[in-house]
XYZ file of C-alpha atoms in Angstrom:
749
model
C -17.580 -2.650 -28.406
C -18.949 -0.311 -30.803
C -16.972 2.079 -32.786
C -18.554 4.698 -35.448
C -16.667 5.523 -38.315
C -17.121 8.839 -39.858
C -16.117 8.841 -43.698
C -16.000 12.231 -46.349
C -19.219 12.555 -48.922
C -19.420 14.165 -51.881
C -22.019 17.088 -51.512
C -25.127 15.579 -52.988
C -25.938 19.545 -54.041
C -22.472 20.272 -56.357
C -21.100 21.565 -53.676
C -17.130 21.521 -54.328
C -15.142 19.134 -52.113
C -12.589 21.761 -50.978
C -11.527 20.011 -47.875
C -12.563 16.625 -46.489
C -12.922 15.547 -42.800
C -12.675 12.067 -41.379
C -13.391 10.953 -37.835
C -11.790 7.426 -37.596
C -11.591 5.158 -34.464
C -8.265 3.497 -33.837
C -8.833 0.508 -31.472
C -6.366 0.694 -28.829
C -7.685 -2.913 -27.768
C -7.472 -1.675 -23.927
C -11.120 -2.330 -23.350
C -9.979 -6.148 -23.309
C -6.987 -6.122 -21.239
C -7.056 -6.955 -17.549
C -8.302 -4.904 -14.272
C -5.188 -4.016 -13.836
C -4.043 -2.985 -17.243
C -7.207 -0.987 -17.962
C -6.633 0.931 -14.423
C -3.136 2.150 -15.811
C -4.619 3.076 -19.696
C -7.345 4.864 -17.774
C -4.653 6.940 -16.008
C -2.717 7.368 -19.181
C -5.419 8.509 -21.055
C -6.285 10.851 -17.939
C -2.999 12.033 -17.744
C -2.929 12.600 -21.586
C -6.557 14.350 -22.197
C -4.955 17.033 -19.631
C -1.683 17.483 -20.576
C -1.713 20.804 -21.281
C -2.502 21.854 -17.483
C 0.406 19.618 -16.409
C 2.763 21.089 -18.916
C 1.376 24.546 -16.970
C 2.022 23.461 -13.617
C 5.510 21.764 -14.122
C 6.253 24.785 -16.022
C 5.548 26.927 -13.114
C 7.297 24.331 -10.677
C 10.491 24.615 -13.000
C 10.523 28.609 -12.869
C 9.657 28.511 -9.343
C 12.597 26.484 -8.869
C 14.659 28.245 -10.539
C 13.835 31.613 -8.832
C 14.298 29.881 -5.464
C 17.890 28.644 -6.548
C 19.045 31.994 -7.801
C 17.879 33.744 -4.551
C 20.082 30.974 -2.385
C 23.460 32.230 -1.201
C 26.311 29.779 -2.110
C 27.775 28.145 0.532
C 31.437 26.049 0.270
C 32.241 22.770 2.239
C 35.307 21.286 3.137
C 36.220 18.118 4.451
C 38.845 16.178 6.657
C 38.919 12.898 7.902
C 41.149 11.998 11.279
C 41.273 8.467 12.501
C 41.294 8.519 16.588
C 42.654 5.980 18.407
C 41.920 4.813 21.877
C 44.433 6.417 24.287
C 46.631 3.689 26.119
C 44.858 4.025 29.202
C 41.414 3.861 27.914
C 42.199 1.035 25.973
C 43.577 -1.112 28.851
C 40.406 0.209 31.259
C 38.673 -2.983 32.818
C 40.401 -5.589 30.622
C 43.319 -7.950 30.842
C 46.624 -6.845 28.367
C 45.844 -7.834 25.160
C 42.177 -7.833 24.944
C 40.487 -5.508 22.102
C 36.861 -3.993 23.152
C 35.107 -3.708 20.337
C 31.900 -2.139 22.652
C 34.722 0.142 24.545
C 36.032 1.251 20.649
C 32.561 2.065 19.709
C 31.699 4.231 23.413
C 35.468 6.081 23.157
C 34.249 7.305 19.173
C 31.040 8.536 20.207
C 32.680 10.049 22.994
C 35.004 12.228 20.683
C 31.750 12.914 18.160
C 30.176 14.675 21.069
C 33.273 16.485 22.267
C 33.886 17.578 18.716
C 30.327 18.833 18.623
C 29.861 20.397 22.340
C 29.868 24.055 22.593
C 32.786 24.626 24.729
C 35.204 23.680 21.507
C 33.033 25.285 19.153
C 33.518 28.521 21.455
C 37.068 27.966 21.245
C 37.024 27.426 17.779
C 35.398 31.055 17.658
C 38.035 32.796 19.691
C 41.104 30.675 17.455
C 39.368 32.043 14.301
C 39.329 35.874 15.664
C 42.429 35.557 16.369
C 43.740 33.892 13.325
C 41.503 35.096 10.543
C 41.583 33.281 7.368
C 43.553 34.757 4.379
C 40.911 36.762 2.211
C 40.957 35.704 -1.664
C 38.227 36.900 -4.126
C 35.819 33.854 -4.856
C 32.287 34.376 -6.496
C 30.102 32.177 -7.985
C 28.409 32.750 -11.576
C 25.404 34.104 -10.228
C 26.923 36.445 -8.021
C 26.812 39.623 -10.802
C 23.182 38.581 -11.508
C 21.852 38.820 -7.696
C 23.845 41.941 -6.980
C 22.269 43.568 -10.302
C 18.801 42.398 -9.307
C 19.274 42.613 -5.348
C 17.946 39.318 -5.190
C 17.063 38.191 -1.604
C 19.314 35.880 0.256
C 22.657 37.763 -1.583
C 25.180 39.484 0.786
C 27.849 42.033 -0.416
C 29.490 40.800 2.591
C 29.723 37.171 2.880
C 28.646 35.785 6.553
C 32.011 34.260 9.109
C 29.515 31.832 10.492
C 30.679 28.685 10.212
C 28.544 25.471 10.298
C 30.208 21.974 10.789
C 28.750 18.482 10.591
C 30.755 15.361 12.348
C 29.951 11.885 11.022
C 31.304 8.862 12.517
C 32.508 5.984 9.266
C 30.734 3.187 10.603
C 33.353 -0.099 10.965
C 36.086 2.063 11.640
C 38.078 4.578 13.840
C 37.653 7.816 11.279
C 35.973 10.584 11.731
C 34.845 12.624 9.207
C 34.641 16.709 9.529
C 32.656 18.811 7.543
C 32.577 22.511 7.175
C 30.483 24.916 5.702
C 30.837 28.669 4.971
C 30.161 31.185 2.621
C 33.925 31.620 1.973
C 35.325 28.758 0.854
C 38.917 29.535 2.590
C 37.104 29.875 5.537
C 35.426 26.360 5.362
C 39.399 25.110 4.704
C 40.758 26.876 7.568
C 38.164 26.432 10.279
C 39.083 22.721 9.607
C 42.478 23.280 9.935
C 42.341 24.892 12.952
C 39.608 22.337 14.386
C 42.311 19.406 14.053
C 45.138 21.337 16.276
C 42.544 22.720 18.758
C 40.908 19.372 19.322
C 44.475 17.355 19.237
C 45.500 19.600 22.179
C 42.592 19.510 23.897
C 43.010 15.271 24.111
C 46.610 16.201 25.166
C 45.645 18.623 28.047
C 42.769 16.642 29.182
C 45.096 13.486 29.464
C 47.877 14.601 31.120
C 45.562 16.442 33.653
C 43.384 13.353 33.935
C 46.466 11.331 34.811
C 48.018 14.056 37.488
C 44.694 13.594 39.178
C 44.157 9.891 38.844
C 47.517 9.717 39.961
C 46.775 11.441 43.574
C 43.403 9.676 43.864
C 44.766 6.058 43.546
C 47.621 6.655 45.644
C 45.310 7.294 48.597
C 42.604 4.488 47.608
C 46.115 2.119 47.461
C 46.414 2.970 51.109
C 43.058 2.128 51.894
C 42.588 -1.080 50.106
C 45.757 -1.975 51.808
C 44.061 -1.511 55.444
C 40.667 -3.408 54.150
C 42.942 -6.557 52.514
C 44.764 -7.407 55.892
C 41.845 -7.346 57.499
C 39.465 -9.466 55.264
C 42.060 -12.022 55.067
C 41.987 -12.446 59.051
C 38.377 -12.349 59.345
C 38.735 -15.997 57.049
C 41.178 -17.181 59.152
C 39.150 -16.790 62.380
C 36.223 -17.721 61.637
C 37.775 -21.110 59.956
C 39.044 -21.799 63.408
C 35.895 -20.739 65.367
C 33.315 -23.360 63.273
C 35.390 -26.365 63.265
C 35.513 -26.924 59.734
C 37.564 -30.375 58.949
C 37.701 -30.280 55.187
C 38.891 -27.614 52.850
C 36.514 -25.646 51.134
C 36.580 -27.044 47.142
C 35.372 -30.261 48.447
C 31.580 -31.206 49.047
C 30.322 -31.577 52.206
C 29.519 -35.049 54.081
C 25.798 -33.819 54.647
C 25.343 -32.642 51.396
C 26.478 -35.750 49.548
C 24.186 -37.796 52.172
C 20.982 -35.306 50.720
C 21.859 -35.677 47.058
C 21.984 -39.505 48.070
C 18.793 -39.914 50.011
C 16.971 -37.652 47.355
C 18.348 -40.125 44.213
C 16.996 -42.703 46.348
C 13.426 -40.882 46.939
C 13.308 -39.915 43.607
C 13.514 -44.036 42.485
C 11.339 -45.255 45.362
C 8.457 -42.477 44.030
C 8.513 -43.612 40.510
C 8.783 -47.494 41.910
C 5.301 -46.561 44.080
C 4.112 -44.951 40.813
C 4.370 -47.879 39.064
C 2.915 -50.451 41.005
C 0.208 -48.326 42.627
C -0.875 -48.041 38.904
C -0.894 -52.134 38.481
C -2.451 -52.352 41.877
C -5.136 -49.749 40.592
C -5.732 -51.048 37.517
C -6.023 -55.063 38.692
C -8.943 -53.846 41.113
C -10.960 -51.804 38.781
C -10.819 -53.710 35.752
C -11.838 -57.471 34.858
C -9.761 -59.986 36.547
C -8.738 -61.436 32.752
C -7.414 -58.031 30.980
C -5.255 -57.498 34.036
C -1.352 -57.628 32.554
C 0.174 -59.222 34.968
C -2.430 -62.666 34.559
C -2.338 -62.121 30.703
C 1.436 -62.288 30.611
C 1.417 -65.403 33.597
C 2.583 -68.583 31.737
C 0.841 -70.860 34.354
C -2.602 -68.942 34.095
C -2.375 -69.650 30.484
C -2.035 -73.511 30.430
C -4.926 -73.744 32.782
C -6.688 -71.467 30.393
C -5.699 -73.801 27.357
C -7.083 -76.680 29.196
C -10.306 -75.357 30.499
C -10.466 -74.677 26.944
C -9.712 -78.241 25.849
C -12.432 -79.227 28.458
C -14.834 -77.203 27.273
C -14.674 -78.397 23.674
C -14.996 -82.118 25.327
C -18.072 -81.710 27.311
C -19.163 -80.339 23.898
C -18.520 -83.478 21.948
C -19.659 -85.749 25.197
C -23.496 -83.780 25.963
C -23.461 -84.183 21.429
C -23.285 -88.373 22.196
C -24.871 -88.532 26.079
C -27.102 -87.157 28.024
C -26.107 -84.744 30.870
C -26.388 -87.742 33.600
C -23.777 -89.603 31.797
C -21.005 -90.285 34.082
C -18.744 -89.647 31.562
C -20.340 -85.717 30.803
C -20.221 -85.600 34.859
C -16.270 -86.408 34.833
C -15.743 -83.512 32.271
C -18.014 -80.749 34.031
C -16.036 -81.890 37.599
C -12.728 -81.344 36.151
C -14.040 -78.014 34.603
C -15.192 -76.787 38.025
C -12.220 -77.896 40.095
C -10.143 -76.016 37.326
C -12.144 -72.847 37.405
C -11.650 -72.545 40.909
C -7.685 -72.815 40.755
C -7.779 -69.906 37.686
C -10.049 -68.130 40.530
C -7.263 -68.918 43.142
C -4.202 -67.963 41.051
C -5.551 -64.834 39.932
C -6.625 -63.467 43.615
C -3.098 -64.695 44.803
C -1.692 -62.875 41.749
C -3.976 -59.590 42.689
C -3.208 -59.804 46.909
C 0.856 -59.591 45.326
C 0.150 -56.881 43.640
C -1.419 -55.094 46.694
C 1.529 -56.249 49.059
C 3.919 -54.960 46.099
C 2.008 -51.303 46.262
C 2.288 -50.818 49.714
C 6.265 -52.309 50.056
C 6.839 -49.593 47.789
C 4.737 -46.958 49.717
C 6.082 -47.567 52.701
C 9.807 -47.611 51.489
C 9.013 -43.928 49.739
C 7.815 -42.608 53.301
C 10.894 -43.569 55.040
C 13.186 -41.951 52.471
C 11.181 -39.059 52.433
C 11.684 -38.692 56.597
C 15.137 -39.201 55.847
C 15.618 -36.403 52.714
C 13.681 -33.917 55.318
C 16.212 -35.068 58.726
C 19.549 -34.508 56.853
C 18.032 -31.365 54.506
C 18.201 -29.674 57.809
C 21.608 -30.660 58.951
C 22.818 -29.885 54.922
C 21.053 -26.073 55.792
C 22.837 -25.891 59.015
C 26.321 -26.886 57.166
C 25.115 -24.355 54.054
C 24.905 -21.325 56.384
C 28.162 -22.048 57.827
C 29.673 -22.440 54.159
C 27.941 -19.112 53.266
C 29.912 -17.006 55.730
C 32.739 -18.823 55.172
C 32.109 -17.815 51.369
C 31.433 -14.257 51.917
C 34.420 -13.649 54.151
C 36.812 -15.609 50.874
C 35.531 -13.621 48.376
C 35.688 -10.122 50.339
C 39.082 -11.113 51.351
C 40.214 -12.318 47.464
C 38.368 -9.333 45.800
C 40.085 -6.787 48.119
C 43.079 -8.660 46.776
C 42.523 -8.036 43.251
C 41.518 -4.232 43.643
C 44.728 -3.514 45.476
C 46.616 -5.546 42.482
C 44.950 -3.760 39.873
C 44.990 0.018 41.401
C 49.001 -0.922 41.939
C 49.152 -1.198 38.048
C 47.058 1.767 37.983
C 49.212 3.943 39.871
C 52.342 2.939 37.488
C 50.205 3.543 35.021
C 48.882 6.792 35.457
C 52.398 7.807 36.253
C 54.081 6.819 32.829
C 51.277 8.214 31.444
C 51.406 11.727 32.660
C 55.344 11.307 31.816
C 54.698 10.666 27.957
C 52.824 13.404 26.086
C 51.368 11.164 22.735
C 48.593 11.695 20.511
C 46.130 9.475 19.483
C 44.425 11.519 16.443
C 45.769 11.548 12.907
C 44.897 13.655 10.206
C 44.010 11.231 7.006
C 42.742 13.833 4.905
C 44.003 17.250 5.274
C 40.841 19.696 4.018
C 41.455 21.976 1.004
C 39.583 25.068 0.061
C 36.827 24.277 -2.428
C 36.465 25.677 -6.160
C 32.820 25.450 -6.385
C 30.163 26.033 -4.060
C 28.100 23.150 -2.343
C 24.688 25.084 -2.505
C 22.716 25.673 -4.310
C 22.945 22.399 -6.082
C 21.458 23.731 -9.416
C 20.724 19.839 -10.769
C 19.714 18.648 -7.310
C 16.947 21.580 -6.833
C 15.842 21.446 -10.627
C 15.097 17.498 -10.375
C 13.368 17.943 -7.195
C 11.245 20.741 -8.416
C 10.634 19.442 -12.001
C 9.325 15.360 -9.395
C 6.988 17.849 -7.306
C 5.358 19.992 -9.730
C 4.838 16.687 -12.044
C 3.329 14.992 -8.805
C 1.412 18.406 -7.960
C -0.038 18.721 -11.471
C -0.904 14.535 -11.709
C -2.504 14.644 -8.927
C -4.662 18.246 -9.513
C -5.454 16.431 -12.676
C -6.438 13.214 -11.334
C -8.408 15.041 -8.309
C -10.295 15.993 -10.859
C -10.778 13.229 -12.726
C -12.397 11.558 -9.622
C -14.635 14.724 -8.722
C -16.087 14.277 -12.768
C -17.892 11.330 -12.909
C -18.970 12.434 -16.589
C -18.501 10.251 -19.558
C -15.842 12.437 -21.508
C -14.307 10.476 -24.483
C -14.987 7.967 -27.001
C -15.773 4.441 -26.423
C -16.064 4.750 -22.472
C -20.519 4.727 -23.030
C -19.825 2.136 -25.557
C -18.296 -0.049 -22.596
C -20.239 1.266 -19.729
C -23.955 0.638 -21.441
C -22.999 -2.297 -23.604
C -24.422 -0.273 -26.382
C -22.820 0.205 -29.910
C -21.639 3.924 -30.774
C -23.116 5.011 -33.835
C -21.275 8.510 -33.355
C -18.756 10.513 -32.471
C -19.657 14.535 -32.646
C -16.791 16.912 -31.968
C -17.078 20.097 -30.071
C -17.036 22.696 -32.945
C -15.590 25.545 -29.767
C -12.161 23.502 -29.712
C -11.942 21.977 -32.601
C -8.590 23.692 -34.398
C -9.282 27.056 -36.448
C -8.238 25.578 -39.632
C -10.868 23.214 -40.227
C -13.201 25.495 -40.133
C -14.163 27.951 -42.872
C -14.670 31.566 -41.943
C -17.754 31.768 -43.059
C -19.340 29.197 -40.830
C -17.672 30.259 -37.845
C -19.037 33.456 -38.616
C -22.418 32.082 -38.438
C -21.763 29.876 -35.570
C -20.647 33.219 -33.208
C -23.872 35.051 -35.096
C -21.825 37.488 -37.064
C -24.193 39.036 -39.767
C -23.335 39.128 -43.468
C -23.049 43.074 -43.936
C -26.611 44.191 -44.136
C -27.483 43.306 -40.203
C -28.624 40.039 -40.719
C -27.765 36.864 -39.386
C -28.378 33.918 -41.711
C -31.265 31.506 -41.259
C -30.266 28.552 -38.831
C -30.970 26.123 -41.708
C -28.070 28.005 -43.425
C -25.952 27.131 -41.060
C -27.087 24.108 -40.621
C -26.463 23.148 -44.319
C -22.982 24.715 -44.290
C -21.278 21.025 -45.514
C -17.563 22.156 -45.058
C -17.612 21.808 -41.247
C -15.684 18.810 -39.690
C -18.898 18.354 -38.135
C -20.880 17.503 -40.670
C -18.784 14.724 -41.307
C -19.136 13.283 -38.205
C -23.107 13.564 -38.674
C -22.831 11.734 -41.709
C -20.547 8.757 -39.883
C -23.421 8.680 -37.251
C -26.065 8.269 -40.128
C -24.334 5.359 -41.747
C -24.274 3.428 -38.451
C -27.720 4.298 -38.213
C -28.436 2.861 -41.385
C -26.354 -0.092 -41.630
C -25.730 -1.224 -38.381
C -25.611 -4.850 -37.379
C -26.136 -6.032 -40.771
C -29.835 -5.008 -40.469
C -32.632 -3.315 -42.452
C -32.645 0.473 -41.516
C -35.146 1.541 -39.128
C -38.121 3.520 -40.290
C -38.996 5.487 -37.246
C -36.195 6.778 -34.776
C -36.626 8.256 -31.984
C -34.404 10.360 -30.362
C -33.326 11.177 -26.331
C -31.316 12.398 -23.927
C -30.344 11.931 -20.303
C -30.639 15.706 -19.343
C -31.625 18.822 -20.605
C -28.893 20.755 -22.937
C -27.156 17.775 -23.972
C -27.507 18.061 -27.755
C -30.453 15.705 -29.093
C -32.335 18.509 -30.668
C -29.033 19.949 -32.618
C -28.574 15.842 -33.565
C -31.962 15.382 -34.913
C -31.867 18.437 -37.061
C -28.211 17.358 -38.904
C -28.861 13.864 -39.030
C -32.479 14.788 -40.926
C -30.129 17.364 -43.037
C -27.907 14.275 -43.947
C -30.554 12.053 -44.769
C -32.193 14.655 -47.181
C -28.841 15.568 -48.929
C -29.098 11.514 -49.882
C -32.833 11.999 -51.944
C -34.545 10.437 -48.498
C -37.559 12.002 -47.518
C -37.204 12.519 -43.794
C -39.710 13.887 -41.540
C -38.366 15.303 -37.908
C -41.164 15.233 -34.678
C -41.008 17.560 -31.926
C -42.253 15.614 -29.758
C -41.064 17.487 -26.469
C -44.095 19.299 -26.363
C -42.620 21.409 -22.596
C -39.587 22.779 -24.699
C -39.837 22.398 -28.183
C -36.504 23.320 -30.093
C -36.734 22.232 -33.744
C -39.507 25.109 -34.990
C -36.566 27.482 -34.276
C -33.940 25.267 -35.912
C -36.019 25.355 -38.852
C -37.147 29.180 -38.465
C -41.187 27.566 -38.675
C -44.225 28.785 -36.286
C -45.157 26.849 -33.627
C -48.918 27.816 -33.400
C -50.240 24.443 -34.631
C -48.494 20.987 -34.515
C -48.422 17.231 -32.756
C -50.634 18.267 -29.639
C -53.213 19.439 -32.024
C -52.974 16.447 -34.385
C -53.219 13.840 -31.240
C -55.733 16.054 -29.331
C -58.387 16.393 -32.602
C -60.832 13.425 -33.803
C -60.742 13.833 -37.343
C -59.183 10.777 -39.808
C -55.760 10.825 -39.713
C -55.415 8.543 -42.992
C -57.463 10.529 -44.994
C -56.293 13.791 -43.899
C -53.720 15.416 -46.815
C -49.993 15.238 -46.031
C -49.793 19.194 -46.336
C -51.960 19.503 -43.644
C -50.003 17.294 -41.052
C -46.768 18.789 -41.833
C -44.322 21.548 -42.819
C -42.022 21.578 -45.715
C -38.661 22.960 -44.896
C -35.870 25.311 -46.980
C -34.173 22.171 -47.437
C -35.536 19.701 -49.938
C -36.703 16.212 -48.740
C -36.845 17.102 -45.279
C -40.268 17.842 -43.429
C -41.051 19.141 -39.847
C -43.897 18.204 -37.557
C -43.405 21.006 -34.770
C -44.591 20.192 -30.903
C -47.510 22.602 -31.321
C -49.073 24.742 -28.178
C -48.208 22.984 -24.737
C -50.918 21.268 -22.685
C -51.684 19.835 -19.477
C -52.677 16.810 -20.770
C -49.606 16.102 -22.596
C -48.827 12.682 -21.272
C -52.684 11.033 -22.017
C -52.412 12.274 -25.606
C -49.145 10.025 -25.936
C -51.144 7.522 -24.778
C -53.802 7.912 -27.130
C -54.440 5.664 -30.303
C -53.592 8.276 -32.038
C -50.435 8.441 -31.558
C -49.919 5.185 -33.284
C -52.195 6.203 -36.464
C -50.165 8.761 -37.049
C -46.943 6.982 -36.818
C -48.069 4.259 -39.321
C -49.285 6.950 -42.250
C -46.294 8.423 -41.504
C -44.039 5.422 -41.982
C -45.817 5.131 -45.437
C -44.977 8.667 -46.610
C -41.841 9.011 -45.369
C -38.296 7.145 -45.617
C -37.407 7.645 -42.173
C -39.324 9.616 -38.979
C -36.635 11.105 -36.291
C -38.713 11.746 -33.907
C -37.203 14.693 -30.599
C -38.580 13.334 -27.374
C -37.747 15.462 -23.915
C -34.714 14.325 -22.083
C -35.890 10.588 -20.191
C -34.615 11.955 -16.331
C -37.348 14.346 -15.647
C -40.539 12.739 -17.686
C -41.684 9.337 -19.508
C -42.511 10.693 -22.868
C -39.793 8.764 -24.391
C -40.692 5.412 -22.889
C -44.208 5.836 -24.493
C -42.856 6.332 -27.815
C -40.428 4.541 -27.706
C -42.457 1.824 -27.819
C -43.729 2.690 -31.545
C -40.566 3.514 -32.738
C -38.213 0.871 -34.427
C -35.339 2.306 -32.059
C -34.032 4.800 -30.199
C -30.552 6.725 -29.764
C -29.513 7.859 -26.702
C -27.503 11.475 -27.283
C -24.970 11.899 -24.625
C -22.753 14.959 -24.070
C -19.293 15.034 -23.184
C -18.236 15.871 -19.903
C -21.725 16.637 -18.648
C -23.792 13.667 -18.824
C -23.142 11.123 -15.818
C -22.196 7.769 -15.694
C -24.727 6.314 -13.486
C -27.578 8.389 -15.090
C -27.128 7.348 -18.544
C -26.300 3.481 -16.850
C -29.746 4.318 -15.370
C -31.556 5.258 -18.528
C -30.323 2.443 -20.824
C -31.409 0.002 -17.833
C -34.418 1.337 -17.827
C -35.267 1.229 -21.862
C -33.954 -2.322 -21.952
C -36.549 -3.146 -18.744
C -39.200 -1.579 -21.308
C -38.331 -3.935 -23.679
C -37.582 -0.929 -26.140
C -35.006 -1.362 -29.006
C -31.902 0.857 -28.442
C -29.527 1.575 -31.549
C -26.987 3.076 -29.851
C -25.417 6.303 -28.065
C -24.283 9.833 -30.135
C -21.115 10.849 -28.120
C -22.058 14.929 -28.835
C -19.729 18.252 -28.090
C -17.050 16.135 -27.315
C -13.225 17.657 -27.088
C -11.105 16.412 -29.744
C -8.338 16.577 -27.110
C -9.605 14.228 -24.462
C -9.268 10.893 -25.087
C -10.380 7.367 -23.353
C -8.509 4.026 -23.007
C -11.532 2.614 -24.830
C -10.886 3.773 -28.344
C -8.511 6.772 -29.317
C -10.080 9.136 -32.337
C -8.254 11.106 -34.545
C -8.983 13.833 -37.467
C -7.575 13.838 -41.079
C -7.961 17.039 -43.195
C -6.740 17.508 -46.246
C -7.533 20.148 -49.298
C -9.467 18.152 -51.855
C -9.119 14.261 -50.730
C -11.686 12.295 -51.448
C -14.092 10.421 -48.764
C -13.746 7.143 -48.171
């Protein structure tokens, strides 16, 4: 990436170097970084460039957080931890003695949590607190006097007597944490003390009432179960006698055993039938030589060996004798007999496979019929066994219920007689010494974080909306063009970097007589820091890429108002200061500006020269250009406007005029209209040695600048680089960070 470097220069006219200004790029290396690192650096430079806005939003957020925190009424928090063990009758419900029910314990603990959160218990607590109020005590936080003095909302002279209770079960334990919040610290602790006592009494009362009711109910149920048990056992005995069952219920019936045996035999028969059917079907559909039973038959293999030997013998005999020879005929007779024997053996094997398949199929059919018949008998017996099992299970269930209910009656009576509590206070509640809310540090951290997020969001949102080129290095990175110079925004420069005289001229103040100094005098005031920036840009133009300095330079921009005419004027003055003969041509015939900058009339100029027919080489130089107040600097105004501006520029006189000026001047700088609107810069660019594109920071859009640079490349016009104008020195970029150095009496580099 090409960067610019502006260094201080001594004034050619003897102006004392009271102060020197430098604009130097500091390479950060971010442009060569990877995509992710480059994106992060982009965000970083955006945030750094808007740090003032970010600090303002953060400061406002912190102030609002402080005001909101001051306005909150302080609340105090008291804690107590209790251990809740399952009651004896609950621990044995539905379990054998000694069992530990994890899920039952969790259910019981959740039930107690719901009881502590119930409205009925809270109503009892309000009544009890009203009967036994907490002892008053003077306890005010440090900001109480401030709230009272300024009548800040949220502060009440009389604290509320409301208490907020939170019930938190401790995981993997039998403990419950109770948290009470109130505006009086003694009220929070007193509430928890009363709550634990009220909860314990409620549990004892509930257990006693439940035990008494359970005992009465169980006694009635026990009588009913005794009657049902007697009836169910009698029914089992009667059915057993009437059904004629000759085996005990824990043995397998004969019918079921026979059925299972027949089913096993049927399964094996099905497997055997499938195997033989497969062998038979393969033998029928395949060549005889490919049937496995034929291939594996040893006798057939022997026949095939003999047949092969006879074939070889016949071949040998035919090679020696004629087919009618007796030896040949004898061998052929043996071969025919051997082949007939092989066919009979193969047919015998296939017939055997067929018979095996038919026998297996018949056996399967007989077994299947036996299974069906035996199944009918087994189903009849199963119905009898089902009825018997139902009666038996009913009798056994009634017996278990009766025994369990009898034990419950005894347990309930014992529980009603014993009054024990299953709640133990592990950590008693203590009066808090400091308020729980507001949390100063937490609120400040939250307010700071939120305000920082909001500030960064605003900055990034504004950055995404603004797609312009804003800082040095961006145009060079995007357009792949050298950055010849960076011109800072004078209005955003530090005040001490500008003399009072030059600042007054920029603002249009008078010299005391009511007359504003001429624009040229303002431009020649070399005490500005902005002048050093143009000197640096000039150095990049003259010595860039190690090539010869261009003689004809065309300067244009993307849109209007980007400072191209001002850039032309400053570059011309900077060249004149180093004793160069410079000509400024105002080719913007639609909206000329250079004649205003140098205080010249625009009644005659470039349009007239292009329209006239006289010889340009024979005309005296004084008839072509006008001298300015700056020694060595000449101006060719645009002249009166015409409707055929493009036609004039396309004429041969444009090239002839520039050739004449090449001979007369060290450098010719042409000011052309913006390329976004007209094509004048493209026409004159072919006649120039190079084009410089002026970009205004935070105004020139990236897409438009990229479009213009591509258009120049497509036209084959050499582009020397870009000049970034009106750059805010506070705005930085990841592509290159710039700094200013100022110092009285410093020498330029």
